[in-house]
mmCIF file of C-alpha atoms in Angstrom:
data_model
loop_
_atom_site.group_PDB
_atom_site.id
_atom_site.type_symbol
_atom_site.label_atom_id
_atom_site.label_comp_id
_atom_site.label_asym_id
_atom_site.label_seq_id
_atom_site.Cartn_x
_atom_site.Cartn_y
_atom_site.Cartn_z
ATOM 1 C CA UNK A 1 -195.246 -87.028 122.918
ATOM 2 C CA UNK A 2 -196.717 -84.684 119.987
ATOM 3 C CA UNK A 3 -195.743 -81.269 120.877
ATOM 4 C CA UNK A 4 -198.709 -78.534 120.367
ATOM 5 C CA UNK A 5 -198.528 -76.610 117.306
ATOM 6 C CA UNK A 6 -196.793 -73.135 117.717
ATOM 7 C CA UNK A 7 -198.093 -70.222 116.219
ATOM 8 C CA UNK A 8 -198.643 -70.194 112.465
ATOM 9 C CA UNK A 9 -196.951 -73.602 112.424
ATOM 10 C CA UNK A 10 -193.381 -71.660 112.554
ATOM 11 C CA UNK A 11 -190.663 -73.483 114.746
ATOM 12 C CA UNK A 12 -187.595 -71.781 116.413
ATOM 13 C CA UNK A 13 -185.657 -71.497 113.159
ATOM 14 C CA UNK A 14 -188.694 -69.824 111.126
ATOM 15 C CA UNK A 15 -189.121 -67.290 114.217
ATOM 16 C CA UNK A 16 -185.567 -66.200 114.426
ATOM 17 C CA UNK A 17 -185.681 -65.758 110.802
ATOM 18 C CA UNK A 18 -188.768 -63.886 111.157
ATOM 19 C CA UNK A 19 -186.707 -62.088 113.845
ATOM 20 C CA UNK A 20 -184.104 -60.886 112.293
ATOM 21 C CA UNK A 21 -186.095 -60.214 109.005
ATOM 22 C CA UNK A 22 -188.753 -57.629 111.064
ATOM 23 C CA UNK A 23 -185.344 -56.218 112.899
ATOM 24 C CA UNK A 24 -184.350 -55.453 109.768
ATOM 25 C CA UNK A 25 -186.951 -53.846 108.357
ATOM 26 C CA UNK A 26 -187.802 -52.058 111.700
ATOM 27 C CA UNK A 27 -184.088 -50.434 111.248
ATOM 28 C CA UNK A 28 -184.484 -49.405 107.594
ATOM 29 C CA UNK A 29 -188.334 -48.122 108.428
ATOM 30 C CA UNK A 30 -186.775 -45.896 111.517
ATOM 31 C CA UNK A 31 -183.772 -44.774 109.670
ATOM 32 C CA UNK A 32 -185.893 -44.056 106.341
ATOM 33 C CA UNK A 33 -188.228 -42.036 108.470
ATOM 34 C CA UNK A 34 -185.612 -39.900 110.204
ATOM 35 C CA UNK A 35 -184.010 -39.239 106.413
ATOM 36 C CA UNK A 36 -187.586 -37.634 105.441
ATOM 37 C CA UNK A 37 -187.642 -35.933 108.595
ATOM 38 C CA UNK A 38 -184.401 -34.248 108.272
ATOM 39 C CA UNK A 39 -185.425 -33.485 104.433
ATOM 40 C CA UNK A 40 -188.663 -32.223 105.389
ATOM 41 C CA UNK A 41 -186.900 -29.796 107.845
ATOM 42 C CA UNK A 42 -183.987 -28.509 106.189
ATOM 43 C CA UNK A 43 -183.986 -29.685 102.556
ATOM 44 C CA UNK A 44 -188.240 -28.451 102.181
ATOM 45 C CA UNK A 45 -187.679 -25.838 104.715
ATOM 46 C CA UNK A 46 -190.893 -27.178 106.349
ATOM 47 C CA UNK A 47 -191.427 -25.993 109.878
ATOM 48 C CA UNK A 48 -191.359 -28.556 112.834
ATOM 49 C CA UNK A 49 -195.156 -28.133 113.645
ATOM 50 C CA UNK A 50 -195.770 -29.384 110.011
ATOM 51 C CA UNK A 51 -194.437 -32.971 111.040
ATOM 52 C CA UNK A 52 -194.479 -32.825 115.270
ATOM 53 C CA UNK A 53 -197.098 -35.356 115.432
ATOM 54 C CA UNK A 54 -194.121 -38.072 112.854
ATOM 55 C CA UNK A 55 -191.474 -36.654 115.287
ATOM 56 C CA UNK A 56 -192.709 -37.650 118.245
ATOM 57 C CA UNK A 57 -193.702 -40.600 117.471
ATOM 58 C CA UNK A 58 -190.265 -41.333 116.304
ATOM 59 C CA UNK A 59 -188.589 -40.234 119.359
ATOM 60 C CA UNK A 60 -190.649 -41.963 121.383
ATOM 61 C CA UNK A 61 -189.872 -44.899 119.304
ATOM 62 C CA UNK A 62 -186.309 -44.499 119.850
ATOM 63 C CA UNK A 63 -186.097 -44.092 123.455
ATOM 64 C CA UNK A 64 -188.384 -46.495 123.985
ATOM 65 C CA UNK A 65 -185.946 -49.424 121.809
ATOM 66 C CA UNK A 66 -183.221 -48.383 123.523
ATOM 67 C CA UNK A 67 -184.849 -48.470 126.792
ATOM 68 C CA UNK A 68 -185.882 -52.283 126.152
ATOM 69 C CA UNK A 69 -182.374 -52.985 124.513
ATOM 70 C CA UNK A 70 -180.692 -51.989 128.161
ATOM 71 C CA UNK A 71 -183.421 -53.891 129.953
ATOM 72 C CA UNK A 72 -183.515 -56.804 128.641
ATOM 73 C CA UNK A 73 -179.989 -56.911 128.348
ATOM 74 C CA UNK A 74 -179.116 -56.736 124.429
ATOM 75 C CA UNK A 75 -176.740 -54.067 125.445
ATOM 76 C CA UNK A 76 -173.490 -55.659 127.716
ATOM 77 C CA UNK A 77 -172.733 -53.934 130.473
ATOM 78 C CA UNK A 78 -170.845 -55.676 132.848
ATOM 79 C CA UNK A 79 -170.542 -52.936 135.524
ATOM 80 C CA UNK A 80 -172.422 -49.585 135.356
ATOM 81 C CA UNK A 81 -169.633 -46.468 136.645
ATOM 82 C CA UNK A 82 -170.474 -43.138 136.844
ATOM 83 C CA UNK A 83 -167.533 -41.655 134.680
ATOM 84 C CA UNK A 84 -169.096 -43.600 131.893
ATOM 85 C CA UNK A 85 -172.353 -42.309 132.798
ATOM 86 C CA UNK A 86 -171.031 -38.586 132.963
ATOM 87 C CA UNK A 87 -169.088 -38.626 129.981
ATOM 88 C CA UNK A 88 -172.119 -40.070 127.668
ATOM 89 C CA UNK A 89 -174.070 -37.561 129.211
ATOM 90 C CA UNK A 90 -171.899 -34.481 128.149
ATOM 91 C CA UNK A 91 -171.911 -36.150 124.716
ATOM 92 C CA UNK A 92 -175.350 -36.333 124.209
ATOM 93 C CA UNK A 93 -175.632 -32.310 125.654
ATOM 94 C CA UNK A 94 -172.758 -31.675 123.166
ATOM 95 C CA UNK A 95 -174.505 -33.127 120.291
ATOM 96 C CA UNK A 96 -177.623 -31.574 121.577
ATOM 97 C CA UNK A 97 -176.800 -28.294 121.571
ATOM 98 C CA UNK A 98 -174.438 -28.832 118.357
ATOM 99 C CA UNK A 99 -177.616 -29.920 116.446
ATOM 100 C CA UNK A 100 -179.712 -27.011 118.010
ATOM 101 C CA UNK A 101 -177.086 -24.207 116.415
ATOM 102 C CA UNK A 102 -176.544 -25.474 112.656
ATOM 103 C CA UNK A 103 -180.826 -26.548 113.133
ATOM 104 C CA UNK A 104 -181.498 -22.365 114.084
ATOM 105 C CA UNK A 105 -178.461 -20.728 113.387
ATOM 106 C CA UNK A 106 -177.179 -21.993 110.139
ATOM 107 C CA UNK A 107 -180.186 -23.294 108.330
ATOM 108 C CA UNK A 108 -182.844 -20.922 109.406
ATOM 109 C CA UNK A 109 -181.887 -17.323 108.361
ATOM 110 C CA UNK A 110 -183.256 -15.606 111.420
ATOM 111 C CA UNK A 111 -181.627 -17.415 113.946
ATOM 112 C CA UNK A 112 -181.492 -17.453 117.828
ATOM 113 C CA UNK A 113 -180.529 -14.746 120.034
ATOM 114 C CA UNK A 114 -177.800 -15.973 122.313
ATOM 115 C CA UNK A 115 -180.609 -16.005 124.942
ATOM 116 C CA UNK A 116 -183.281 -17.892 123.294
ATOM 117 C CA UNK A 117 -180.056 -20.424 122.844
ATOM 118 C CA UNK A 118 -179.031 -20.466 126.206
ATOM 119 C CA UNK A 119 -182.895 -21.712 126.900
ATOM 120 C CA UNK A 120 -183.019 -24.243 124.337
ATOM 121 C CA UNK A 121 -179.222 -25.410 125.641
ATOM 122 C CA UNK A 122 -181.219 -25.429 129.778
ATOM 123 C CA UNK A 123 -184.110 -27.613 127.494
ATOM 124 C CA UNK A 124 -181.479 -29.943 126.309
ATOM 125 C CA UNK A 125 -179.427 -30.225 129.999
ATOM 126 C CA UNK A 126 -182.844 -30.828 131.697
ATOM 127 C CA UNK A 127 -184.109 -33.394 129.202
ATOM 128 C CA UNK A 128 -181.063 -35.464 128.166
ATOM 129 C CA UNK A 129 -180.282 -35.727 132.163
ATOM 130 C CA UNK A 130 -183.874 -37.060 132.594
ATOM 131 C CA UNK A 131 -183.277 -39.005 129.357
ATOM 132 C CA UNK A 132 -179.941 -40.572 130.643
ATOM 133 C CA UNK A 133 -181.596 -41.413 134.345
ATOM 134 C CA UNK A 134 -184.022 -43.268 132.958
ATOM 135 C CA UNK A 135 -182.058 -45.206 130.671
ATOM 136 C CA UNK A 136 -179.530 -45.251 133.782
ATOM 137 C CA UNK A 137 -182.202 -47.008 136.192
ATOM 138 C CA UNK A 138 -183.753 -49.763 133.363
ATOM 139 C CA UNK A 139 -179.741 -50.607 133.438
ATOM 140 C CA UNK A 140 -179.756 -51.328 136.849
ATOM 141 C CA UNK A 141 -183.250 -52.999 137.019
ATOM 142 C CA UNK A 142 -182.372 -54.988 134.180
ATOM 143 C CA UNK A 143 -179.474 -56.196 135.600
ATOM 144 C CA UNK A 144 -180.916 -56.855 138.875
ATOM 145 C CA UNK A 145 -183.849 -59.141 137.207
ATOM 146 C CA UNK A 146 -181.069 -61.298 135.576
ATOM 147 C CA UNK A 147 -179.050 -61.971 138.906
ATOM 148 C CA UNK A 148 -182.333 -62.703 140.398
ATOM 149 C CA UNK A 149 -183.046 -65.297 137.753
ATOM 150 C CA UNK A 150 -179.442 -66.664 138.011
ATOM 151 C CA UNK A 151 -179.686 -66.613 141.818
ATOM 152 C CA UNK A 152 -182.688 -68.707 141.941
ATOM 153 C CA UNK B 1 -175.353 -88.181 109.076
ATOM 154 C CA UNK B 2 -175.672 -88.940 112.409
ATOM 155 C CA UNK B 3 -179.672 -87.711 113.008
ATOM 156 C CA UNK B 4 -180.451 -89.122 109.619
ATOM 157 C CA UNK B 5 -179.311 -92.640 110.496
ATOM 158 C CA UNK B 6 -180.925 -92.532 113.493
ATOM 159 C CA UNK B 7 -184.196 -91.053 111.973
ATOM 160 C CA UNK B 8 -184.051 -93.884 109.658
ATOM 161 C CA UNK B 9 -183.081 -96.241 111.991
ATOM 162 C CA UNK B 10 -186.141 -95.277 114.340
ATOM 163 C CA UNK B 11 -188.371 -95.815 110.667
ATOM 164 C CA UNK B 12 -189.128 -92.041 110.901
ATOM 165 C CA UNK B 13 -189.828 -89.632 107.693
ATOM 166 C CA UNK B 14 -188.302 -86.415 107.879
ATOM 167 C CA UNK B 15 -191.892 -85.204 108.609
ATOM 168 C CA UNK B 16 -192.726 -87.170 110.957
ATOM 169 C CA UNK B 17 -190.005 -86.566 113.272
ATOM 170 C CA UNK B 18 -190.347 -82.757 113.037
ATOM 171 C CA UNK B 19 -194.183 -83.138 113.700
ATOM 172 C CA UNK B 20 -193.098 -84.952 116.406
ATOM 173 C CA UNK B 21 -190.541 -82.525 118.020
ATOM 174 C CA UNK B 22 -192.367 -79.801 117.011
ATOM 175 C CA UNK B 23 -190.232 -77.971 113.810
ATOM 176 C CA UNK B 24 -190.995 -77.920 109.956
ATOM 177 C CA UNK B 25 -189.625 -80.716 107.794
ATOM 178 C CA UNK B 26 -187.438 -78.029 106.014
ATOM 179 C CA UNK B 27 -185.702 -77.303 109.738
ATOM 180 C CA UNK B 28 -185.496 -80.974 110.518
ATOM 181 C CA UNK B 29 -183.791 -81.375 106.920
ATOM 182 C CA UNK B 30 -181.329 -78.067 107.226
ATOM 183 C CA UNK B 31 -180.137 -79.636 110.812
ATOM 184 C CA UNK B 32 -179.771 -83.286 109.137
ATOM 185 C CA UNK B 33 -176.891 -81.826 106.393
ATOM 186 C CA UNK B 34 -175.733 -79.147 109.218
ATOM 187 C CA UNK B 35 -176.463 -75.627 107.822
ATOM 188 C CA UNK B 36 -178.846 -74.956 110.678
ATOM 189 C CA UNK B 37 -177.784 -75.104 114.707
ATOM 190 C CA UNK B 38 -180.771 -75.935 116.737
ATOM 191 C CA UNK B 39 -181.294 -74.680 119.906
ATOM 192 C CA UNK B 40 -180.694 -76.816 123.193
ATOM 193 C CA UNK B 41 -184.135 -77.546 123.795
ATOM 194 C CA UNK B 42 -184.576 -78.775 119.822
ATOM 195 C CA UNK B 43 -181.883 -81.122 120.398
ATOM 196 C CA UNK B 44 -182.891 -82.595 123.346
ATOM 197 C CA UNK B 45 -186.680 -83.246 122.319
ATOM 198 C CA UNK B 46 -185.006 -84.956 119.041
ATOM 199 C CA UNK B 47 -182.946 -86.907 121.104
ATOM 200 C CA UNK B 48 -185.649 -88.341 123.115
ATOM 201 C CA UNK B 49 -188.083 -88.804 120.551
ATOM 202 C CA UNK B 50 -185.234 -91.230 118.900
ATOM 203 C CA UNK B 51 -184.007 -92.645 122.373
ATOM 204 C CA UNK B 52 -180.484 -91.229 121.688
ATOM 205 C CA UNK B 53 -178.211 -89.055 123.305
ATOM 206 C CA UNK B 54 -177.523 -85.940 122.889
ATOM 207 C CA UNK B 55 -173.515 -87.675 122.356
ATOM 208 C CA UNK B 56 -174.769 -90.070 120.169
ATOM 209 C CA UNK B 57 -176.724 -87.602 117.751
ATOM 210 C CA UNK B 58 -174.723 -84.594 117.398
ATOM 211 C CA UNK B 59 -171.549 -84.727 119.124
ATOM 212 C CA UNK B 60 -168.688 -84.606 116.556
ATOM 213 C CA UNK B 61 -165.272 -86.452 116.315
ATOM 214 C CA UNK B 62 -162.176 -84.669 116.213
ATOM 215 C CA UNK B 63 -161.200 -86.247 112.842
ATOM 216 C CA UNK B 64 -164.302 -85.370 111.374
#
């Protein structure tokens, strides 16, 4: 009848504090890092290539929770419509390009050329459309794998 | 009130039963005065270990 001992001797309610005390800090870490990134850019002045190897790793980081937030199914969606799809879509382009102006045009004195913008806005179309499929099919596979397991 | 006097009722120390169901003393104690909800599973190993029911250990009256 004597169960095996988990892990460091913690039981359910010492892991789900654990949880939540490591989601915490994982949030403050992420958001503190993105802070010094944004400082280091346009407080310091400091040129992306100074930082690209943090950056990365941070937006790789991000993609990658959200990705695992929609697939295993933190995130509720009920039914997955392509207006919704669209619209969030446009948003992130909007916000994308939005950020790419005041980033070149506002904080940088030389600034873009309205051609070397229209390439950076084809950049952000291209990637935030690959972006949103991806997150679009880990929906859908997510979802799937839980009707399976409720099926069976 | 209700785990407790079964606990005791079964001769059990706090620290026994949770090495038996497989939880810390401290989570066995935080269930016993209510300030911590155990999951399903929890319940149901405590239950057996003390040859209750689930009913019979944690299910609460309405005029409590």
């Amino acid at each position: 009848m004597k169960t095996k001992k988990p892990f460091l001797n913690m039981d359910e309610r010492n892991r789900q504090i654990a949880y939540q005390v490591i989601a915490i800090m994982y949030f403050i870490t992420i958001l503190s890092m993105q802070g010094v990134l944004l400082y280091r850019q346009f407080a310091l002045g400091q040129s992306i290539h100074d930082f690209e190897d943090f950056a990365i790793i941070l937006t790789i980081n991000s993609l990658f929770l959200i990705s695992a937030l929609l697939y295993f199914g933190a995130i509720p969606i009920q039914r997955i419509k392509i207006t919704n799809i669209l619209l969030f879509y446009a948003a992130i382009i909007v916000l994308g390009s939005l950020f790419t102006y005041v980033k070149y045009n506002v904080f940088q004195h030389q600034g873009l050329s309205w051609e070397q913008l229209i390439d950076k806005f084809i950049i952000i179309v291209v990637i935030s459309g690959l972006i949103v499929l991806f997150w679009v099919i880990l929906s859908v596979l997510g979802k799937r794998k839980i009707d399976n397991e409720l099926e069976d | 009130m209700k785990l407790k006097l079964a606990r005791v009722e079964k001769g059990l120390s706090q620290q026994q039963l949770a090495e038996l169901v497989g939880a810390t003393r401290q989570t066995l104690g935080l269930i016993e005065k209510g300030k911590y909800n155990p999951s399903l599973n929890l319940c149901i190993k405590i239950a057996k270990t003390l040859d209750k029911t689930l009913n019979d250990l944690f299910w609460e009256d309405d005029e409590n």
